[in-house]
XYZ file of N, CA, C and O in Angstrom:
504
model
N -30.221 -45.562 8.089
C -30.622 -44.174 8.169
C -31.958 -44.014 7.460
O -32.117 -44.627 6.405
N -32.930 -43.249 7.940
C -33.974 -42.640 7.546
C -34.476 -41.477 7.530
O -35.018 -40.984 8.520
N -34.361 -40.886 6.398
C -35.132 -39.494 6.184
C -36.037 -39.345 5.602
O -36.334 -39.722 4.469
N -36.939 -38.371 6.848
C -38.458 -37.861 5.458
C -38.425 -36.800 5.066
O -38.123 -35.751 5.636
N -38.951 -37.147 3.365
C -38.413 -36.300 2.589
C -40.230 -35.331 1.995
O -40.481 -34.638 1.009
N -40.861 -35.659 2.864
C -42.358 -34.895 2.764
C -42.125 -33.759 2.734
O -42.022 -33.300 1.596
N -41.912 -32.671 4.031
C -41.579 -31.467 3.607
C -40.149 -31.017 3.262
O -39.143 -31.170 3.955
N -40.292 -30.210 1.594
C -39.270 -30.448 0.568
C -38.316 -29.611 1.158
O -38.721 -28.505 0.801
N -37.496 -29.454 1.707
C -36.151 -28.765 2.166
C -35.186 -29.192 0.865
O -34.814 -30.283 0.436
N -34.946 -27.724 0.419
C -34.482 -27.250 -0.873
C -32.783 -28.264 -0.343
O -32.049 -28.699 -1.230
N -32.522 -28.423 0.823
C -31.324 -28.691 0.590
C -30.912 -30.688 1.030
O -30.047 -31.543 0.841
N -31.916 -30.538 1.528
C -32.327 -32.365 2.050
C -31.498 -33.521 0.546
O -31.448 -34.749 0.613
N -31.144 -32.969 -0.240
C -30.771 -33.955 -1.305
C -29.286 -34.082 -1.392
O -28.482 -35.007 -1.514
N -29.227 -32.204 -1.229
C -27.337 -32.298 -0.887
C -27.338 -32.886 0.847
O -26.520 -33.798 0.961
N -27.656 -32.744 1.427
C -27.390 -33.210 2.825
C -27.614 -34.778 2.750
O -26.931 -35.400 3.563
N -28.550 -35.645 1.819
C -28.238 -37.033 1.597
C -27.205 -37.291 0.986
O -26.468 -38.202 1.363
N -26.916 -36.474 -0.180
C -25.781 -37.182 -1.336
C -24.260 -36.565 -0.149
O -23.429 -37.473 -0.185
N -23.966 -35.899 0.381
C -22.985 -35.809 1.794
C -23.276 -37.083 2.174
O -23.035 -38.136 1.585
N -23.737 -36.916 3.057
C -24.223 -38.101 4.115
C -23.582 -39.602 3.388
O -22.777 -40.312 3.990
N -24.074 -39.900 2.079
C -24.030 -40.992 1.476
C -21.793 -41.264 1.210
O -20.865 -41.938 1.657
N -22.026 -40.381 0.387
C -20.431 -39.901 0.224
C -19.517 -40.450 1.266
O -18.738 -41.403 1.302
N -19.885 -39.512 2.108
C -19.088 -39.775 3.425
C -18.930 -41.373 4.310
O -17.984 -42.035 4.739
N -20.263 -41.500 4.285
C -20.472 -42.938 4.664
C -19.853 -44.205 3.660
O -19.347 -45.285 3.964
N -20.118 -43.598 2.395
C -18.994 -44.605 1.585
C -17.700 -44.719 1.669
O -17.154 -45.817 1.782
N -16.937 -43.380 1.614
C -15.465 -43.626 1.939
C -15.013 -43.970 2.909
O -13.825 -44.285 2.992
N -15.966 -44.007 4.055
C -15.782 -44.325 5.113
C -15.576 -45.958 5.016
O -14.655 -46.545 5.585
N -16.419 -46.495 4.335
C -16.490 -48.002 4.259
C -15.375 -48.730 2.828
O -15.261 -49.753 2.152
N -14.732 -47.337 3.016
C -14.017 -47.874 1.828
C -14.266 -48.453 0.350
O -13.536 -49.143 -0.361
N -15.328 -48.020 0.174
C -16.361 -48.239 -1.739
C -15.091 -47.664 -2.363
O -14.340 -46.795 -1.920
N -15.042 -48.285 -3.373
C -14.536 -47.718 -4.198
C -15.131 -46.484 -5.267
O -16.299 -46.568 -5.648
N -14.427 -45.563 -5.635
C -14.905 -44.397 -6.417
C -16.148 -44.556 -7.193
O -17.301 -44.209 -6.939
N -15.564 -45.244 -8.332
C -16.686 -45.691 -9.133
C -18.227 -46.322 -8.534
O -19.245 -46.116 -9.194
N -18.269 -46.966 -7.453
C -19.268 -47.429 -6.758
C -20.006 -46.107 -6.086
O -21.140 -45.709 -6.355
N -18.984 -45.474 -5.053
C -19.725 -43.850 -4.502
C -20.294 -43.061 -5.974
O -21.416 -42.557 -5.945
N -19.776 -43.014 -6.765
C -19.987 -42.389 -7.897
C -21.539 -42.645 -8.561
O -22.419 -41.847 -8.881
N -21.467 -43.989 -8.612
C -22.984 -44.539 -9.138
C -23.858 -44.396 -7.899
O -24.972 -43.908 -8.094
N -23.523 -44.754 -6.616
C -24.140 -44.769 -5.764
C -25.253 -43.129 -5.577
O -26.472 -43.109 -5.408
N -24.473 -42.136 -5.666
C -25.108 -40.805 -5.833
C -25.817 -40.170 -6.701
O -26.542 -39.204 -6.465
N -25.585 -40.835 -8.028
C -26.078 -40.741 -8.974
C -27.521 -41.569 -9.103
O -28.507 -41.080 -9.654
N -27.496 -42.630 -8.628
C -28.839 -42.994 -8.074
C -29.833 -42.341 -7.155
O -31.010 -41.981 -7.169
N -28.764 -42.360 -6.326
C -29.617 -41.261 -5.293
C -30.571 -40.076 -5.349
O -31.602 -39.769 -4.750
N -29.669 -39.421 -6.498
C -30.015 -38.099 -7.040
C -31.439 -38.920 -7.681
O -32.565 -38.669 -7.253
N -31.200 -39.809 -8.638
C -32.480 -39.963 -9.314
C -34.084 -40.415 -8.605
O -35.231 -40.023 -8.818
N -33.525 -41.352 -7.749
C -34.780 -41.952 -6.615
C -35.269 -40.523 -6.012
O -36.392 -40.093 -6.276
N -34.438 -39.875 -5.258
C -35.043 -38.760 -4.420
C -36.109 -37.877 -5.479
O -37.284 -37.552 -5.312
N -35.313 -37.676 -6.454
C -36.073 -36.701 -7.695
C -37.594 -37.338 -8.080
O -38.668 -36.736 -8.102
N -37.395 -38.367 -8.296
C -38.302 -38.574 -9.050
C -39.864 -38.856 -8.134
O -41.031 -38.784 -8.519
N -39.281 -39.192 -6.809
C -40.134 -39.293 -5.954
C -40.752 -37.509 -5.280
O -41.854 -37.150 -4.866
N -39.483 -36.795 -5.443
C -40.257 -35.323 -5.039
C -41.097 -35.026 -6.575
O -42.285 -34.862 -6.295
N -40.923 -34.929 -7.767
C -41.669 -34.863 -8.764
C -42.397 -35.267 -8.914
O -43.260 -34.531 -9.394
N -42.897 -37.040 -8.643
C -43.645 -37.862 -9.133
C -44.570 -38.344 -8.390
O -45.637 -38.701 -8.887
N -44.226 -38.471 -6.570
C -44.819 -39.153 -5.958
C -45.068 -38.131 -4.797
O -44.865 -38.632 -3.691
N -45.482 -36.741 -4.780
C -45.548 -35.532 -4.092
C -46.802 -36.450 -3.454
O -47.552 -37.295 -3.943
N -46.656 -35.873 -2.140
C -46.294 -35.846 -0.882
C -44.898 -37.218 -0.938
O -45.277 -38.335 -0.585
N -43.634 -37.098 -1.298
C -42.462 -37.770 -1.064
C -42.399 -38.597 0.679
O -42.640 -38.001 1.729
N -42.054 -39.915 0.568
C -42.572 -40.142 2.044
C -40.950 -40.363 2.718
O -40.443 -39.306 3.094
N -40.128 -41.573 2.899
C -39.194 -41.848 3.413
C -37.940 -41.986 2.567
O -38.062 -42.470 1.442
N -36.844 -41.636 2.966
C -35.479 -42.246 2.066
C -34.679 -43.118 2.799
O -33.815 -42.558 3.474
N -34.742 -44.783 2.877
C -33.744 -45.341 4.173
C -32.585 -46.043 2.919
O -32.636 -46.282 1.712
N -31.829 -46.151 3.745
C -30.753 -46.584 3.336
C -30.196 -47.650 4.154
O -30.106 -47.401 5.357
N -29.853 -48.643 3.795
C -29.051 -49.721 4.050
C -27.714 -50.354 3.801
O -27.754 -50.916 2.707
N -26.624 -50.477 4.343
C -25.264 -50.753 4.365
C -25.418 -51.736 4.923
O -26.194 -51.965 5.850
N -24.363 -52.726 4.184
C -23.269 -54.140 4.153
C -22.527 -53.389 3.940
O -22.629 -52.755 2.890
N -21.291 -53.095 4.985
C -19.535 -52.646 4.759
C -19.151 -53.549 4.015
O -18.963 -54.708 4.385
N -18.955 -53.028 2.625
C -18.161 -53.699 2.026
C -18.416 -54.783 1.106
O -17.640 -55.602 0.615
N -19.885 -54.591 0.950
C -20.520 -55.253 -0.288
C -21.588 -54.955 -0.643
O -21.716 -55.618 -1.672
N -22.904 -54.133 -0.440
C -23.542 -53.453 -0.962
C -24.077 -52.125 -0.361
O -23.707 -51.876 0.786
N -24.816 -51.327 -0.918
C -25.837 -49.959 -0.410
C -27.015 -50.297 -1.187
O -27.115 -50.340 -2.413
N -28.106 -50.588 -0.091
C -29.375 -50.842 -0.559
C -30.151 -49.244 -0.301
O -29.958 -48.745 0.808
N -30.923 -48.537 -1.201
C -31.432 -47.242 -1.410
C -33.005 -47.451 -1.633
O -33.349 -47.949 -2.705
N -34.104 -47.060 -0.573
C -35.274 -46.955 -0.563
C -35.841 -45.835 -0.517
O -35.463 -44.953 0.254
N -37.079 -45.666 -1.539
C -37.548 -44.191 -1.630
C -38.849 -44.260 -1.416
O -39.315 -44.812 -2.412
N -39.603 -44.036 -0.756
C -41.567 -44.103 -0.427
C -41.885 -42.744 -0.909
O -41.347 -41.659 -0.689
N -43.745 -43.377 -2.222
C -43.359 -41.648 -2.496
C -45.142 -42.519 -2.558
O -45.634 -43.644 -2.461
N -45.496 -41.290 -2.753
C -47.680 -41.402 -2.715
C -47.994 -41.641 -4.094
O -49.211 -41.606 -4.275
N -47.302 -41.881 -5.167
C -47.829 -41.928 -6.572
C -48.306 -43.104 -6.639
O -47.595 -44.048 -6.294
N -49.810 -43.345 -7.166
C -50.417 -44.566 -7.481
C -49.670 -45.389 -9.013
O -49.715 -46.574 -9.343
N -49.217 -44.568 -9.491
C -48.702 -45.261 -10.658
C -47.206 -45.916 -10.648
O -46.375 -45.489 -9.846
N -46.913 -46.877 -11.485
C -45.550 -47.865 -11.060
C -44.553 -46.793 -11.867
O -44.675 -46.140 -12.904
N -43.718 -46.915 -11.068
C -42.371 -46.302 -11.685
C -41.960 -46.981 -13.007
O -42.245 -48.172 -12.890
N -41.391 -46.730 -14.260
C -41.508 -47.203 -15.613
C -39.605 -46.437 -16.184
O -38.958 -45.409 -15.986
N -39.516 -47.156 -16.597
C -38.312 -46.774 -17.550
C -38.682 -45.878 -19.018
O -39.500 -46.217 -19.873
N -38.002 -44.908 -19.018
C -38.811 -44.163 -20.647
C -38.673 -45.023 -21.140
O -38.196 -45.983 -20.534
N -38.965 -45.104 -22.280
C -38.392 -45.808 -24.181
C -37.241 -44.384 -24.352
O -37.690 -43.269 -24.086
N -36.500 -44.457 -24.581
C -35.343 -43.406 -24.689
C -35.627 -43.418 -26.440
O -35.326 -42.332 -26.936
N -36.162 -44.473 -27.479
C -36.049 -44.006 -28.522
C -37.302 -43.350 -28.888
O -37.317 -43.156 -30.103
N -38.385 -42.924 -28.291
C -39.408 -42.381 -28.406
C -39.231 -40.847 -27.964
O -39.808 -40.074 -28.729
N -38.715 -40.386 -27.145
C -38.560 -39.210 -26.721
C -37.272 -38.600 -27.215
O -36.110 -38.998 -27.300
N -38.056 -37.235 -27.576
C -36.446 -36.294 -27.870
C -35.372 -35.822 -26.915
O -35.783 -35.489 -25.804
N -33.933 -35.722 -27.164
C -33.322 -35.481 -26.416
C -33.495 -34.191 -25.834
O -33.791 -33.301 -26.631
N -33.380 -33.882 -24.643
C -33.529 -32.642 -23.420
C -34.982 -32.989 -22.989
O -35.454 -32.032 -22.375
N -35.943 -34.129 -23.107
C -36.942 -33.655 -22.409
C -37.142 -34.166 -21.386
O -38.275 -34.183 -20.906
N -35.920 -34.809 -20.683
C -36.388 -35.655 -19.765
C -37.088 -36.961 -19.557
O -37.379 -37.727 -20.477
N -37.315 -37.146 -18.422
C -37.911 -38.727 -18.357
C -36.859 -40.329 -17.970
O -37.107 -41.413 -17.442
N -35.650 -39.683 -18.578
C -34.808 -40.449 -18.293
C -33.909 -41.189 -16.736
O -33.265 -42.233 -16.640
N -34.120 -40.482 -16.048
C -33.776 -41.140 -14.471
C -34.166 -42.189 -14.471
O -33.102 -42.521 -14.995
N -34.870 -43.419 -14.362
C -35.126 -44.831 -14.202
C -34.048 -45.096 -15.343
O -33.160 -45.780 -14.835
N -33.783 -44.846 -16.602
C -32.770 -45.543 -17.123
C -31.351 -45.471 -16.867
O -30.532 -46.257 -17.342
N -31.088 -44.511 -16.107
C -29.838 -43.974 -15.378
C -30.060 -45.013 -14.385
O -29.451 -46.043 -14.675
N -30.823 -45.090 -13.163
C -31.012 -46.293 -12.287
C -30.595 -47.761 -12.473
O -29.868 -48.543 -11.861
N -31.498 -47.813 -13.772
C -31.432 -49.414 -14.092
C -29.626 -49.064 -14.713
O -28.842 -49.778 -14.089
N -28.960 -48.210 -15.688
C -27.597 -49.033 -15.821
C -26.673 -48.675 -14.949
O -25.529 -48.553 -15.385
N -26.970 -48.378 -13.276
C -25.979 -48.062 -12.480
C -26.439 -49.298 -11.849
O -25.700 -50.224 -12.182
N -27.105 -49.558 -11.293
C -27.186 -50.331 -10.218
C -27.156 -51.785 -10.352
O -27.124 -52.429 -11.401
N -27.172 -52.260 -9.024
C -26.850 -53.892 -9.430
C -28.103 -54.212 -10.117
O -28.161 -54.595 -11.285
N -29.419 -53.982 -9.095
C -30.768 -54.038 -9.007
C -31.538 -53.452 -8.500
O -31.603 -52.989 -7.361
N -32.117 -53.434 -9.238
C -33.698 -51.971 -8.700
C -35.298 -53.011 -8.703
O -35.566 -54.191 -8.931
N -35.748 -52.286 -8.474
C -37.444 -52.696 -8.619
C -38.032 -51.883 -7.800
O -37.430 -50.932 -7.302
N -39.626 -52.223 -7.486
C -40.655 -51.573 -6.772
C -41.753 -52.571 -6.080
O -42.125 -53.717 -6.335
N -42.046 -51.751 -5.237
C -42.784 -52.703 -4.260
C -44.360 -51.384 -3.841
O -44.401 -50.305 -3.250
N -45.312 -52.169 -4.465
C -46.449 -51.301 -4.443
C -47.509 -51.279 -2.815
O -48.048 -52.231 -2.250
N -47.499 -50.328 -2.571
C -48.745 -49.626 -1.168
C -49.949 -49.553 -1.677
O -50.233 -48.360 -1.576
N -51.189 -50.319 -2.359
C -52.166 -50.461 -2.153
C -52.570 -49.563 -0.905
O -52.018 -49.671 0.190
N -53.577 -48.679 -1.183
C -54.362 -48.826 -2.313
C -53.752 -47.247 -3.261
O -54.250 -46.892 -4.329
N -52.718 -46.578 -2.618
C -51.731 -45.894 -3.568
C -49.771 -45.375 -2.789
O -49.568 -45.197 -1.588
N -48.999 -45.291 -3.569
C -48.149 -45.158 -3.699
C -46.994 -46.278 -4.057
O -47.106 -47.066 -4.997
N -45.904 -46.226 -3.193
C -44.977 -47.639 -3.269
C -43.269 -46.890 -3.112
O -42.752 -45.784 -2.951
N -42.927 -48.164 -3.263
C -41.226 -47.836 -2.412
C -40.608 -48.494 -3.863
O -40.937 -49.511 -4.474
N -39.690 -47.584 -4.108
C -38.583 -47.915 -5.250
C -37.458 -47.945 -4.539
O -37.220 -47.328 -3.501
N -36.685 -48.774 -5.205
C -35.451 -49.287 -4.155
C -34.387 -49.515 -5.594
O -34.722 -49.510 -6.779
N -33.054 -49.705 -5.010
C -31.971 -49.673 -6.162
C -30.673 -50.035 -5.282
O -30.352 -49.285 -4.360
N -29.894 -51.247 -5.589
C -28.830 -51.703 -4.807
C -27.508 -51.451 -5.770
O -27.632 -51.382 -6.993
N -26.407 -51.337 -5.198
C -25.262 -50.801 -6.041
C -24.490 -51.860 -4.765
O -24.665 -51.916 -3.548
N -23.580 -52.627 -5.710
C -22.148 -53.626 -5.555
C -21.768 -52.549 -4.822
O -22.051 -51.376 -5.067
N -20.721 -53.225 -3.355
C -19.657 -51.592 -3.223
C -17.683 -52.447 -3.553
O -16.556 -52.103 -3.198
N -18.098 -53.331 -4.178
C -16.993 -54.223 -4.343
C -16.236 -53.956 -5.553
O -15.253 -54.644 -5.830
């Protein structure tokens, strides 16, 4: 599946995290897996409508029954970064990439010269 997430439709995030949901129980994930799985979701989509405005694609990839691979294309020239969580005070944000990195199996980024790039994040569904 592929959605573009350029023009921001206030509701395009609940209509992925559905979409995702559904498609998991469908494949039989277990809770805890749909659980992280959305919770990622939530963070990639976000950070790419915040960070990487004009937001480009969200695809998603399924193995029934052993992983959900999650891709986000967003226009920001700068690399996606994990806060320092002990540098920043609590409520100010920043924190989504560290939510990413301890849900998922594996994350990283893959840079678009001469700006933006695709952040991606795989979650076990086992």
């Amino acid at each position: 599946m592929s959605v573009e997430l350029g023009d921001v439709d206030p509701y395009i995030l609940a209509d992925l995290r559905e979409w995702v949901h559904e498609l998991l129980t469908d494949a039989a994930a277990p809770e805890p897996a749909i659980t992280a799985a959305l919770s990622i979701l939530t963070e990639l989509v976000t950070n790419a409508l915040t960070h990487g405005a004009p937001a480009g694609q969200c695809r998603l990839h399924l193995v029934p029954g052993r992983v959900l691979r999650m891709e986000i294309d967003d226009r920001s020239p700068h690399a996606a970064t994990v806060a320092d969580h002990t540098r920043r005070p609590p409520g100010s944000g920043g924190f989504g990439l560290l939510i990413v990195q301890s849900l998922a199996s594996t994350w990283g980024q893959v840079p678009h010269p001469p700006g933006g790039k695709t952040v991606w994040a795989e979650i076990n569904l086992r």
